[in-house]
Coordinates of C-alpha atoms in Angstrom, one line a residue:
M1 CA -63.7 42.9 3.7
I2 CA -60.9 42.0 1.3
H3 CA -59.7 45.6 1.2
V4 CA -59.7 45.8 5.1
W5 CA -57.9 42.5 5.5
L6 CA -55.2 43.2 2.9
G7 CA -54.6 46.6 4.3
A8 CA -54.3 45.3 7.9
C9 CA -52.0 42.4 6.9
L10 CA -49.8 44.3 4.4
R11 CA -49.3 47.4 6.6
S12 CA -48.5 45.4 9.7
T13 CA -46.0 43.3 7.9
H14 CA -42.3 44.4 8.2
W15 CA -41.2 44.6 4.5
N16 CA -37.7 44.7 3.1
V17 CA -37.2 45.9 -0.5
G18 CA -34.1 44.3 -2.1
G19 CA -32.3 44.4 -5.4
T20 CA -29.8 46.8 -6.7
K21 CA -30.1 50.5 -5.8
Q22 CA -30.5 51.4 -9.5
A23 CA -33.4 48.9 -9.9
R24 CA -35.1 50.0 -6.8
A25 CA -34.7 53.7 -7.8
L26 CA -36.7 53.0 -11.0
L27 CA -39.7 52.2 -8.9
T28 CA -39.7 55.6 -7.2
Q29 CA -39.4 57.8 -10.3
A30 CA -42.6 59.5 -11.5
D31 CA -43.4 59.7 -15.2
Q32 CA -41.0 57.0 -16.3
G33 CA -43.5 54.6 -17.7
T34 CA -42.3 51.1 -16.8
V35 CA -43.8 47.6 -17.1
L36 CA -43.8 45.5 -13.8
A37 CA -44.0 41.7 -13.9
L38 CA -44.9 39.4 -11.0
W39 CA -46.4 35.9 -10.9
H40 CA -50.1 35.7 -10.4
R41 CA -49.8 34.1 -7.0
S42 CA -48.2 37.3 -5.7
L43 CA -51.0 39.6 -6.9
T44 CA -52.5 40.1 -3.5
L45 CA -49.1 41.5 -2.2
A46 CA -48.7 44.1 -4.9
P47 CA -50.2 46.9 -2.8
A48 CA -47.3 46.6 -0.4
L49 CA -44.9 47.7 -3.1
W50 CA -47.2 50.6 -3.9
F51 CA -47.2 51.7 -0.2
W52 CA -43.4 51.7 -0.2
A53 CA -43.0 53.6 -3.5
R54 CA -45.7 56.2 -2.7
A55 CA -44.0 56.9 0.6
I56 CA -40.8 57.9 -1.3
E57 CA -42.4 59.6 -4.3
P58 CA -46.2 60.4 -4.0
R59 CA -46.5 61.3 -7.7
V60 CA -46.0 57.7 -9.0
K61 CA -49.0 56.1 -10.6
L62 CA -49.7 52.4 -10.7
R63 CA -52.0 50.5 -13.1
V64 CA -52.7 46.8 -12.9
L65 CA -53.8 44.6 -15.8
I66 CA -56.7 42.5 -14.4
S67 CA -59.1 40.1 -16.1
R68 CA -62.6 41.5 -16.7
N69 CA -64.4 38.5 -15.1
A70 CA -66.1 38.7 -11.7
D71 CA -62.9 37.8 -9.7
G72 CA -61.0 40.5 -11.6
R73 CA -63.6 43.1 -10.8
L74 CA -63.6 42.1 -7.1
I75 CA -59.8 42.6 -6.9
A76 CA -60.1 45.9 -8.7
D77 CA -62.7 47.1 -6.3
A78 CA -60.5 46.1 -3.3
I79 CA -57.4 47.9 -4.4
R80 CA -59.0 51.0 -6.0
P81 CA -59.2 53.0 -2.6
W82 CA -55.4 52.9 -2.5
G83 CA -55.2 54.6 -5.9
I84 CA -54.3 51.5 -7.8
I85 CA -56.4 51.5 -11.0
G86 CA -57.3 48.3 -12.8
I87 CA -57.0 47.9 -16.6
H88 CA -59.5 45.1 -17.5
G89 CA -58.6 42.6 -20.1
S90 CA -56.6 39.4 -20.8
T91 CA -55.2 37.4 -23.6
S92 CA -57.8 36.0 -26.0
R93 CA -58.2 32.2 -26.1
K94 CA -59.9 29.8 -28.5
G95 CA -61.1 32.8 -30.5
K96 CA -62.9 34.3 -27.6
D97 CA -62.3 38.0 -27.1
K98 CA -61.4 38.7 -23.5
G99 CA -60.6 42.4 -24.1
G100 CA -56.9 41.9 -24.6
A101 CA -56.5 44.3 -27.5
A102 CA -58.5 47.1 -25.7
A103 CA -56.4 46.5 -22.5
L104 CA -53.2 46.7 -24.6
R105 CA -54.2 50.1 -26.0
V106 CA -55.1 51.5 -22.5
A107 CA -51.8 50.1 -21.1
L108 CA -49.8 51.8 -23.9
R109 CA -51.5 55.1 -23.2
E110 CA -50.8 54.8 -19.5
L111 CA -47.1 54.0 -20.1
K112 CA -46.9 57.0 -22.4
Q113 CA -48.3 59.1 -19.6
G114 CA -45.6 57.8 -17.2
A115 CA -47.5 55.3 -15.1
F116 CA -46.3 51.9 -14.0
V117 CA -48.3 49.1 -15.5
A118 CA -48.2 45.8 -13.5
I119 CA -48.9 42.5 -15.2
T120 CA -49.1 38.9 -14.1
P121 CA -47.7 37.1 -17.2
D122 CA -49.2 33.8 -16.2
G123 CA -52.7 35.2 -15.4
P124 CA -55.6 35.0 -15.1
R125 CA -55.9 31.3 -15.5
G126 CA -52.4 30.0 -16.0
P127 CA -50.7 27.7 -16.5
A128 CA -48.8 28.9 -13.4
E129 CA -45.3 30.4 -14.0
E130 CA -45.8 30.3 -17.8
V131 CA -45.3 33.6 -19.6
Q132 CA -48.1 34.6 -21.9
P133 CA -47.3 36.8 -24.9
G134 CA -49.3 39.9 -23.9
I135 CA -46.5 41.4 -21.6
L136 CA -43.8 40.8 -24.3
V137 CA -45.9 42.6 -26.9
L138 CA -46.5 45.5 -24.6
S139 CA -42.8 45.9 -23.9
R140 CA -41.9 45.6 -27.6
I141 CA -44.5 48.1 -28.8
S142 CA -43.9 50.6 -26.0
R143 CA -40.2 50.1 -26.0
R144 CA -40.3 50.2 -22.2
P145 CA -38.3 47.8 -20.0
I146 CA -39.9 45.1 -17.9
I147 CA -38.9 44.9 -14.2
P148 CA -39.4 41.5 -12.7
L149 CA -40.7 41.5 -9.1
G150 CA -40.5 38.7 -6.5
M151 CA -42.9 39.1 -3.5
A152 CA -43.4 36.9 -0.5
C153 CA -44.5 37.3 3.2
N154 CA -45.8 35.3 6.0
S155 CA -49.0 33.8 4.5
I156 CA -51.0 30.8 3.6
R157 CA -51.5 29.5 0.0
L158 CA -55.0 29.1 -1.2
P159 CA -56.0 26.0 -3.1
S160 CA -56.3 27.8 -6.4
W161 CA -54.6 27.0 -9.8
D162 CA -51.7 29.3 -8.9
G163 CA -51.6 28.8 -5.1
L164 CA -52.6 32.4 -4.5
T165 CA -50.8 34.0 -1.5
F166 CA -53.1 35.0 1.3
P167 CA -51.1 37.3 3.6
L168 CA -51.1 37.1 7.4
P169 CA -50.7 40.1 9.8
F170 CA -47.6 41.1 11.8
G171 CA -45.2 39.0 9.8
R172 CA -42.1 39.5 7.6
G173 CA -42.2 40.3 3.9
S174 CA -39.7 40.7 1.1
V175 CA -39.8 42.4 -2.3
V176 CA -36.9 41.6 -4.6
V177 CA -36.6 44.0 -7.6
G178 CA -34.8 42.4 -10.6
E179 CA -32.7 44.1 -13.2
P180 CA -34.8 45.8 -16.0
L181 CA -35.2 43.7 -19.2
L182 CA -35.7 45.5 -22.5
E183 CA -37.9 43.5 -24.9
P184 CA -37.0 40.0 -23.4
D185 CA -38.0 36.7 -24.9
T186 CA -40.3 34.3 -23.0
E187 CA -37.6 32.2 -21.5
T188 CA -35.5 35.1 -20.3
L189 CA -38.5 36.7 -18.5
R190 CA -39.6 33.4 -17.0
V191 CA -36.1 32.7 -15.6
A192 CA -35.8 36.2 -14.2
L193 CA -39.2 36.0 -12.5
N194 CA -38.5 32.6 -10.9
A195 CA -35.1 33.9 -9.6
V196 CA -36.6 36.9 -7.9
A197 CA -39.6 35.0 -6.6
K198 CA -37.3 32.3 -5.0
Q199 CA -35.1 34.9 -3.6
A200 CA -38.0 36.7 -1.9
E201 CA -39.3 33.5 -0.5
A202 CA -35.9 32.6 0.9
N203 CA -35.6 36.0 2.4
V204 CA -38.8 35.6 4.3
R205 CA -37.7 32.2 5.6
N206 CA -34.5 33.6 6.8
Q207 CA -36.0 36.8 8.3
N208 CA -38.4 34.9 10.4
L209 CA -37.1 34.2 13.8
S210 CA -36.4 30.5 14.3
V211 CA -36.7 28.8 17.6
M212 CA -33.0 29.1 18.1
D213 CA -33.1 32.8 17.2
R214 CA -35.7 33.3 19.9
L215 CA -33.7 31.3 22.3
W216 CA -30.5 33.3 21.7
G217 CA -32.4 36.6 22.0
G218 CA -34.1 35.4 25.2
V219 CA -30.8 34.4 26.8
G220 CA -29.4 37.9 25.8
S221 CA -32.4 39.6 27.4
L222 CA -32.1 37.5 30.6
L223 CA -28.4 38.4 30.8
A224 CA -29.0 42.1 30.3
P225 CA -29.0 42.9 34.1
A226 CA -25.8 41.0 34.6
L227 CA -24.2 42.7 31.6
T228 CA -25.2 46.1 33.1
I229 CA -23.4 45.1 36.3
M230 CA -20.4 43.9 34.3
L231 CA -20.2 47.3 32.6
R232 CA -20.0 49.0 35.9
V233 CA -17.2 46.7 37.0
R234 CA -15.3 47.4 33.8
L235 CA -15.8 51.2 34.4
K236 CA -14.2 51.0 37.8
R237 CA -11.3 49.1 36.3
G238 CA -10.8 51.8 33.7
R239 CA -11.8 49.7 30.8
E240 CA -14.9 51.8 29.9
L241 CA -15.4 55.6 29.5
P242 CA -18.0 57.0 32.0
D243 CA -19.5 59.4 29.6
R244 CA -20.0 56.7 26.9
L245 CA -21.2 53.8 28.9
R246 CA -24.7 54.1 27.5
E247 CA -23.5 53.3 24.1
R248 CA -23.1 49.7 25.2
M249 CA -26.8 49.6 25.6
G250 CA -27.6 51.2 22.2
L251 CA -28.1 54.6 23.8
G252 CA -26.1 57.8 23.6
G253 CA -26.0 60.8 21.2
G254 CA -25.0 61.1 17.6
H255 CA -27.1 61.5 14.4
R256 CA -27.0 59.5 11.2
P257 CA -25.3 61.5 8.4
K258 CA -27.2 61.9 5.2
G259 CA -26.3 59.7 2.3
T260 CA -24.6 56.3 2.3
L261 CA -23.4 55.0 5.7
L262 CA -21.1 52.0 6.0
W263 CA -20.7 50.4 9.4
I264 CA -17.3 48.9 10.1
H265 CA -16.7 47.0 13.3
A266 CA -13.3 45.9 14.7
A267 CA -12.9 44.4 18.2
S268 CA -9.8 46.0 19.5
V269 CA -6.4 47.6 18.5
G270 CA -5.1 44.9 16.2
E271 CA -8.3 44.6 14.2
T272 CA -8.7 48.4 14.0
L273 CA -5.2 48.9 12.7
C274 CA -5.9 46.0 10.2
A275 CA -9.0 47.9 9.0
R276 CA -7.3 51.3 8.6
P277 CA -6.0 50.8 5.0
L278 CA -9.4 49.5 3.9
L279 CA -11.1 52.5 5.6
D280 CA -8.8 54.9 3.8
D281 CA -9.3 53.3 0.4
L282 CA -13.1 53.3 0.8
L283 CA -13.2 57.0 1.7
E284 CA -10.9 57.8 -1.2
K285 CA -13.0 55.8 -3.7
R286 CA -16.4 57.2 -2.6
P287 CA -16.1 60.9 -1.6
D288 CA -19.8 60.8 -0.5
L289 CA -19.4 57.8 1.8
H290 CA -19.7 58.1 5.6
V291 CA -18.4 55.5 8.0
L292 CA -19.6 54.5 11.4
F293 CA -16.7 52.7 13.1
T294 CA -17.4 50.7 16.2
T295 CA -15.0 49.0 18.5
A296 CA -15.3 46.9 21.6
T297 CA -12.4 48.5 23.5
V298 CA -11.3 51.9 24.6
T299 CA -7.9 51.5 23.0
G300 CA -9.5 50.7 19.6
A301 CA -11.6 53.9 20.0
E302 CA -8.5 56.0 20.6
I303 CA -7.0 54.7 17.3
V304 CA -10.2 55.6 15.4
S305 CA -10.2 59.1 17.0
R306 CA -6.8 59.8 15.5
H307 CA -8.1 59.4 11.9
P308 CA -7.9 62.6 9.9
E309 CA -11.5 62.3 8.9
F310 CA -12.8 61.7 12.4
G311 CA -15.7 64.0 13.2
R312 CA -16.4 64.6 9.6
R313 CA -16.8 61.5 7.5
V314 CA -15.8 59.0 10.2
S315 CA -17.6 58.7 13.5
H316 CA -17.1 56.2 16.4
R317 CA -19.4 54.3 18.7
F318 CA -18.9 51.4 21.1
I319 CA -20.8 48.4 19.8
P320 CA -23.7 47.4 22.0
H321 CA -23.9 44.0 23.6
D322 CA -25.8 41.3 21.8
V323 CA -29.1 42.0 23.6
P324 CA -32.1 42.4 21.2
R325 CA -33.4 45.6 22.7
W326 CA -30.0 47.2 23.0
F327 CA -28.9 46.4 19.5
G328 CA -32.3 47.3 18.1
R329 CA -31.8 50.8 19.4
F330 CA -28.5 51.0 17.7
L331 CA -29.9 50.0 14.3
K332 CA -32.9 52.3 14.6
R333 CA -30.6 55.3 15.2
W334 CA -27.9 54.6 12.6
Q335 CA -29.7 52.6 9.8
P336 CA -26.4 51.6 8.1
D337 CA -26.5 50.6 4.4
G338 CA -24.1 47.8 5.0
A339 CA -21.8 46.3 7.7
V340 CA -18.2 45.1 7.5
F341 CA -16.9 43.0 10.4
V342 CA -13.2 42.4 10.8
E343 CA -11.6 39.0 11.4
S344 CA -13.7 36.9 13.7
E345 CA -16.3 39.2 15.3
L346 CA -19.4 37.1 14.8
W347 CA -22.5 37.5 17.0
P348 CA -25.6 35.5 16.0
G349 CA -28.2 38.0 17.3
I350 CA -26.5 41.0 15.7
I351 CA -26.2 39.3 12.4
A352 CA -29.8 38.1 12.5
A353 CA -31.0 41.6 13.3
C354 CA -29.1 43.0 10.3
Y355 CA -30.4 40.3 8.0
R356 CA -34.0 41.0 9.0
K357 CA -33.5 44.6 8.1
A358 CA -31.8 43.7 4.7
I359 CA -28.5 45.2 5.8
P360 CA -25.8 43.2 4.0
V361 CA -23.1 41.9 6.4
V362 CA -19.6 40.9 5.1
L363 CA -16.6 39.6 7.0
V364 CA -13.1 40.7 5.9
N365 CA -9.8 39.2 6.9
G366 CA -12.0 36.2 8.0
R367 CA -10.2 34.1 10.6
L368 CA -11.4 30.8 11.9
S369 CA -9.0 28.5 13.5
D370 CA -9.5 24.7 13.7
R371 CA -10.5 25.0 17.4
S372 CA -13.0 27.8 16.6
A373 CA -14.5 25.9 13.7
R374 CA -15.0 22.9 15.9
R375 CA -16.8 25.0 18.5
W376 CA -19.1 26.6 16.0
K377 CA -20.0 23.2 14.5
K378 CA -20.9 21.9 18.0
A379 CA -23.3 24.8 18.4
A380 CA -24.7 24.5 14.9
S381 CA -28.2 24.0 16.1
L382 CA -28.0 27.4 17.8
T383 CA -25.9 29.4 15.3
G384 CA -26.3 27.5 12.1
R385 CA -28.2 30.2 10.3
M386 CA -25.6 32.9 11.1
F387 CA -23.0 31.8 8.6
S388 CA -25.6 31.5 5.8
R389 CA -26.8 35.0 6.5
L390 CA -23.4 36.6 5.7
S391 CA -23.4 38.2 2.3
W392 CA -19.8 37.1 1.7
V393 CA -16.6 36.4 3.6
A394 CA -13.0 37.4 2.5
A395 CA -10.9 34.7 4.2
R396 CA -7.2 35.1 4.9
G397 CA -6.4 31.9 3.0
P398 CA -7.5 28.4 1.9
E399 CA -7.8 26.9 5.4
D400 CA -9.9 29.7 6.8
A401 CA -12.0 29.6 3.6
A402 CA -12.6 25.9 4.0
H403 CA -13.8 26.4 7.6
F404 CA -16.3 29.1 6.6
R405 CA -17.6 27.0 3.7
S406 CA -18.1 24.0 6.0
L407 CA -20.2 26.1 8.3
G408 CA -22.6 27.2 5.5
T409 CA -21.2 30.5 4.2
K410 CA -22.4 30.8 0.6
A411 CA -19.8 33.2 -0.9
V412 CA -16.2 32.8 0.3
Y413 CA -13.2 34.5 -1.3
E414 CA -9.5 33.9 -0.6
D415 CA -8.1 37.4 -0.8
G416 CA -5.2 37.1 1.6
D417 CA -4.3 38.7 4.9
L418 CA -5.4 42.4 5.2
K419 CA -2.5 43.0 7.6
Q420 CA -0.2 42.9 4.6
D421 CA -1.6 46.2 3.5
A422 CA -1.1 47.9 6.9
P423 CA 1.4 50.8 7.0
P424 CA 4.5 50.4 9.2
L425 CA 3.8 50.9 12.9
S426 CA 4.1 54.5 13.9
C427 CA 7.0 55.8 16.0
D428 CA 8.2 58.9 17.8
F429 CA 11.4 59.4 15.9
A430 CA 12.8 62.0 18.4
E431 CA 12.4 59.4 21.2
L432 CA 13.9 56.7 18.9
E433 CA 17.0 58.8 18.4
R434 CA 17.3 59.5 22.2
L435 CA 17.0 55.8 23.1
Q436 CA 19.5 54.8 20.5
A437 CA 21.9 57.2 22.2
V438 CA 21.1 55.6 25.6
I439 CA 21.6 52.1 24.4
G440 CA 24.6 52.8 22.2
N441 CA 26.0 50.0 20.0
R442 CA 24.6 47.1 22.1
P443 CA 22.7 44.4 20.2
V444 CA 19.0 44.5 21.1
F445 CA 16.8 41.5 21.3
V446 CA 13.1 42.3 21.5
A447 CA 10.5 39.8 22.8
A448 CA 7.2 41.2 21.8
S449 CA 3.7 40.5 23.0
T450 CA 4.8 37.8 25.5
H451 CA 2.3 35.8 27.5
P452 CA 2.6 34.2 31.0
G453 CA 5.1 31.4 31.0
E454 CA 7.1 32.8 28.1
E455 CA 9.1 35.5 29.8
E456 CA 11.1 32.8 31.8
L457 CA 11.9 31.0 28.6
V458 CA 12.9 34.1 26.7
L459 CA 15.2 35.4 29.5
A460 CA 16.8 31.9 29.8
A461 CA 17.5 32.0 26.1
A462 CA 18.9 35.5 26.4
T463 CA 21.2 34.4 29.3
L464 CA 22.7 31.6 27.0
A465 CA 23.0 34.1 24.1
R466 CA 25.0 36.5 26.3
K467 CA 27.8 33.9 26.5
K468 CA 28.5 34.9 22.9
Q469 CA 27.2 38.5 23.1
P470 CA 27.9 39.8 26.6
D471 CA 26.4 43.2 26.0
L472 CA 23.1 41.9 24.7
L473 CA 20.1 43.9 25.9
T474 CA 16.7 42.1 26.1
I475 CA 13.5 44.2 25.9
L476 CA 10.5 42.3 27.2
I477 CA 7.1 43.7 25.9
P478 CA 4.3 41.9 27.7
R479 CA 1.1 41.6 25.7
H480 CA -0.8 43.1 28.7
P481 CA 1.2 46.1 30.1
K482 CA -0.4 45.7 33.5
R483 CA 1.8 42.7 34.0
G484 CA 4.9 45.0 33.8
E485 CA 5.1 45.7 37.6
E486 CA 4.9 42.0 38.4
L487 CA 7.6 41.1 35.8
A488 CA 9.9 43.8 36.9
S489 CA 9.7 42.7 40.5
R490 CA 10.2 39.0 39.6
F491 CA 13.2 39.5 37.3
D492 CA 14.6 42.7 38.9
L493 CA 14.4 44.7 35.7
P494 CA 13.8 48.4 35.1
R495 CA 10.3 49.5 33.8
R496 CA 9.7 52.0 31.1
S497 CA 6.2 53.0 32.4
V498 CA 7.7 54.5 35.6
G499 CA 10.6 56.3 33.7
Q500 CA 13.3 53.7 34.4
E501 CA 15.9 53.0 31.6
P502 CA 18.6 50.3 31.2
N503 CA 22.1 51.3 32.1
N504 CA 25.2 49.7 30.8
K505 CA 25.0 46.9 33.4
A506 CA 21.3 46.1 32.9
H507 CA 20.7 43.0 30.8
G508 CA 17.0 43.6 30.3
W509 CA 14.2 46.2 30.2
I510 CA 10.4 45.9 30.7
A511 CA 8.6 47.9 28.0
D512 CA 5.1 48.1 29.7
T513 CA 3.6 50.9 27.7
L514 CA 0.9 51.1 25.0
G515 CA 1.3 52.2 21.4
E516 CA 5.1 52.0 21.3
L517 CA 5.7 48.7 19.5
G518 CA 6.9 50.5 16.4
L519 CA 9.5 52.3 18.5
F520 CA 10.9 49.1 20.0
Y521 CA 10.9 47.2 16.7
R522 CA 13.1 50.0 15.3
L523 CA 15.5 49.5 18.1
A524 CA 15.7 45.8 17.6
T525 CA 18.6 43.8 16.1
C526 CA 16.2 40.8 16.1
C527 CA 12.9 40.0 17.7
F528 CA 10.7 37.1 18.9
L529 CA 6.9 37.1 18.8
G530 CA 5.2 35.8 21.9
N531 CA 2.1 33.6 22.4
S532 CA 3.9 31.0 20.4
L533 CA 6.2 29.1 22.7
A534 CA 4.2 28.2 25.8
G535 CA 0.6 27.7 26.8
K536 CA -2.2 27.4 24.3
G537 CA -0.5 29.8 21.9
G538 CA -2.0 31.2 18.8
G539 CA 0.7 33.7 17.8
H540 CA 0.8 37.4 16.9
N541 CA 1.2 39.5 13.8
P542 CA 4.5 38.7 12.0
F543 CA 4.0 41.3 9.3
E544 CA 4.7 44.2 11.7
P545 CA 8.3 43.5 12.5
L546 CA 9.1 42.1 9.1
R547 CA 7.7 45.1 7.4
L548 CA 10.3 47.2 9.3
G549 CA 13.1 44.9 8.2
V550 CA 13.6 43.2 11.6
P551 CA 14.7 39.6 11.6
T552 CA 11.9 37.7 13.3
A553 CA 11.5 34.4 15.1
T554 CA 8.4 32.8 16.6
G555 CA 7.6 29.6 18.4
P556 CA 5.7 26.6 16.8
L557 CA 2.3 27.5 18.3
M558 CA 1.1 29.8 15.5
E559 CA -2.4 28.4 14.9
N560 CA -4.0 31.8 14.4
W561 CA -1.4 32.7 11.8
R562 CA -0.9 29.5 9.9
E563 CA -1.6 31.1 6.5
A564 CA 0.9 33.9 7.3
V565 CA 3.6 31.4 8.4
N566 CA 3.2 29.6 5.1
L567 CA 3.4 32.8 3.1
L568 CA 6.4 34.1 5.1
H569 CA 8.4 30.8 5.3
D570 CA 11.4 32.4 3.7
Y571 CA 11.5 35.2 6.2
L572 CA 10.1 33.9 9.5
H573 CA 12.3 31.6 11.6
I574 CA 10.6 29.0 13.8
V575 CA 12.2 28.1 17.2
K576 CA 11.2 25.1 19.3
D577 CA 12.8 25.7 22.7
I578 CA 15.3 27.7 24.7
D579 CA 18.4 26.3 23.0
S580 CA 17.2 26.9 19.5
L581 CA 16.1 30.5 20.4
S582 CA 19.4 31.3 22.0
Q583 CA 21.3 30.0 19.0
W584 CA 19.1 32.0 16.6
I585 CA 19.7 35.3 18.6
T586 CA 23.4 35.1 18.1
E587 CA 23.7 33.8 14.5
P588 CA 23.9 36.1 11.5
H589 CA 20.5 37.3 10.2
V590 CA 19.3 38.0 6.7
T591 CA 17.3 41.3 6.7
P592 CA 14.0 40.8 5.0
S593 CA 13.0 43.2 2.3
P594 CA 9.8 45.1 3.3
A595 CA 8.8 45.4 -0.4
V596 CA 8.4 41.7 -0.7
L597 CA 5.8 41.7 2.1
Q598 CA 3.4 44.1 0.4
R599 CA 0.4 42.6 -1.3
S600 CA -2.7 44.7 -2.1
V601 CA -5.6 42.9 -0.5
V602 CA -7.4 46.2 -0.1
S603 CA -7.6 46.7 -3.9
R604 CA -9.8 43.6 -4.1
L605 CA -11.9 44.2 -1.1
S606 CA -12.9 47.9 -1.6
P607 CA -14.7 47.4 -5.0
R608 CA -16.5 44.4 -3.7
I609 CA -17.7 46.2 -0.6
L610 CA -18.9 49.2 -2.6
E611 CA -20.7 46.9 -5.0
T612 CA -22.4 45.2 -2.1
L613 CA -23.6 48.6 -0.9
E614 CA -25.2 49.3 -4.3
R615 CA -27.2 46.1 -4.4

C-alpha cells in the first residue's frame, strides 16, 4: 500500500529540479559514485528524484542507507520495486551495534562501483536536522563529494520526531540540488542542507496557485473570446499579420532548436532596438546559444527579421496573450531555459507560469515610473507575488530600482539605461545626400515623436524663431504616422509619405513615415523631443539624437526618462513653453560629443544573464 500510494502521489506531482546545471548534471551521470544527503523528513520523496534521473540516464544506480529496524525494512520493501536498493545499518549508540560498520563497508563498495548512495544525516532517530558522523566518514574514506538535496511537495507532515513528509497527489514539487561538498565538516553540511531544504519549500509555496493567481487566470480565460474578436479587428486595421494570427493564441509552427534556448521579449520598436546590442553580445559570447525573440507588434517583428542571424540562431514569434491555455501552449512548444523581458513588460499570469516551470525570468532596463509603481501597489493583492518571482531586475537607475524593491523584487541591480549601448539609428545615406541637396543651406529644426497638442506649440515657436532665421525649415515627425494626413491638412504642409517635398517657400514638412528617424536627425540643425510639453507627457529617447551629435531640447514632462535627464543634464536642454523653445532654436548650440554618451551596460548584463541560464 505504501508503494502504491507513494508511486501515485510522486508520479502525479509536477516536479521541478533546480540548482546549477553542473550540479544537476552530476545526478544523471552513471558510474560516478556520489554521496547524496537529505534530511530524514524528506525520505519519502527520494523516489521522485530517482524517477527524474532514470528518465535521463537509465544506467544510474541508487542505494539508500536505511536503518535495519522494522520501519527501515518496511521502507526498503516499498521502494525496492523501483530499483532503489536499501543498505541496512545506522550509527551505533550507547555501545549497541546497529550495523553501522557493515553498512559503511557496503556503501564504500557501492560508491566504488559507481552507484549513488543516499543518506539522511539526521536519521533514523534524530535529533532532527543534526548531522551524525556516518556520512562525513563515508565522504572522507571514499574521497567522494556529498551533494545536499532539498525536497518538498504538496503534502502533510506526520507527527513523528522529524515531521515526516507524507506526499499528496496532483500537486507541485521541488528538488533543489546543492553544490557538491568534498569532505565537509558537520556545520558546513548542516547549513547547506538547511539552505536547499528551505529553498525547495519556498519553491513549492510559490509554485502553488494562490487565490489571486486563480482569479487572474480565470479572468484571462473569460476574456479569451473577446480577445479573439479584438485580434480580428486588429487584423482588419493592418496591425496583425493574417498568416501569423494563431501565434497570439500559442499556436502556429516552429520547432524548438536543440541546446540552450533563451527567450527575449520586447513590446515594440523602441524596446526591440534597445535589446539589439544585448542580443548581439549574448550570441557572440555563447556560440551554442539560440534565441527566441517575441514582440507584441508587427513593427517590432520587422526589426527582428532584419537581424543577420534570423532564421538560424534567432527566431521570432508574437507573444500570446495572458490567457493560461494560450500561454501554456507556447511554453510547452518552446520550453525556454530562461526569459528576458525588456523595460516594463510584466504580465502576472505569464510570470507565474514561467515560475511554476522553474524558468528564470529577468527584467532588463527595468522602468517603473512613479505613476506605474502606485498602480502596482494598489493592485498588490492581485499581483503581489509577481515581483517576488522575478529572478532579478536590472533597473535603469536608483529611482526605478527603489520602486522595484518596494514592490517585493528580491534582487535589483542599478546597471544604467541599456539605450546607451544602442548603435546610432540607421540611415539611407543616398537619400540623405539627395535631401541635403533639396534643402540646401537652410537651418533645419526637427520636432520628433510629437503627440496631439504639441504640434501647435512647436509650430508657434518656429514662427517666432523665423523672425531671426527667415529660412528656417521645421520638420514635424508625429509619433504615430497615421496622423500625418490630418496634420498636413490642418497646417497646410507637404507630406513625405505621399511623395511631397518642401520647396524654398515651405516653412514646414510632415515626415509621416516609419523607420526614418535616423535620416531626419542627420538633417537637423537642432531637434526637440515630443511627449514632453503637453498632455500627460512621459518623454522619448534622448540618446538617439544626442548620439548623432544633434543639439537636443525637450519639455519638462520627462517622467519616463528622469534618470536619463539627470545623466544628460550637460547636453539636454529643457524648455518650458513656446517662448523658451523659440529662443533656444535660434541661439548658438554646443554640439554634444557622441563618445561621452557611450556606457557599456551590456557588458554587465550579458554575463549575469548567462550565469542565470546555468543555474
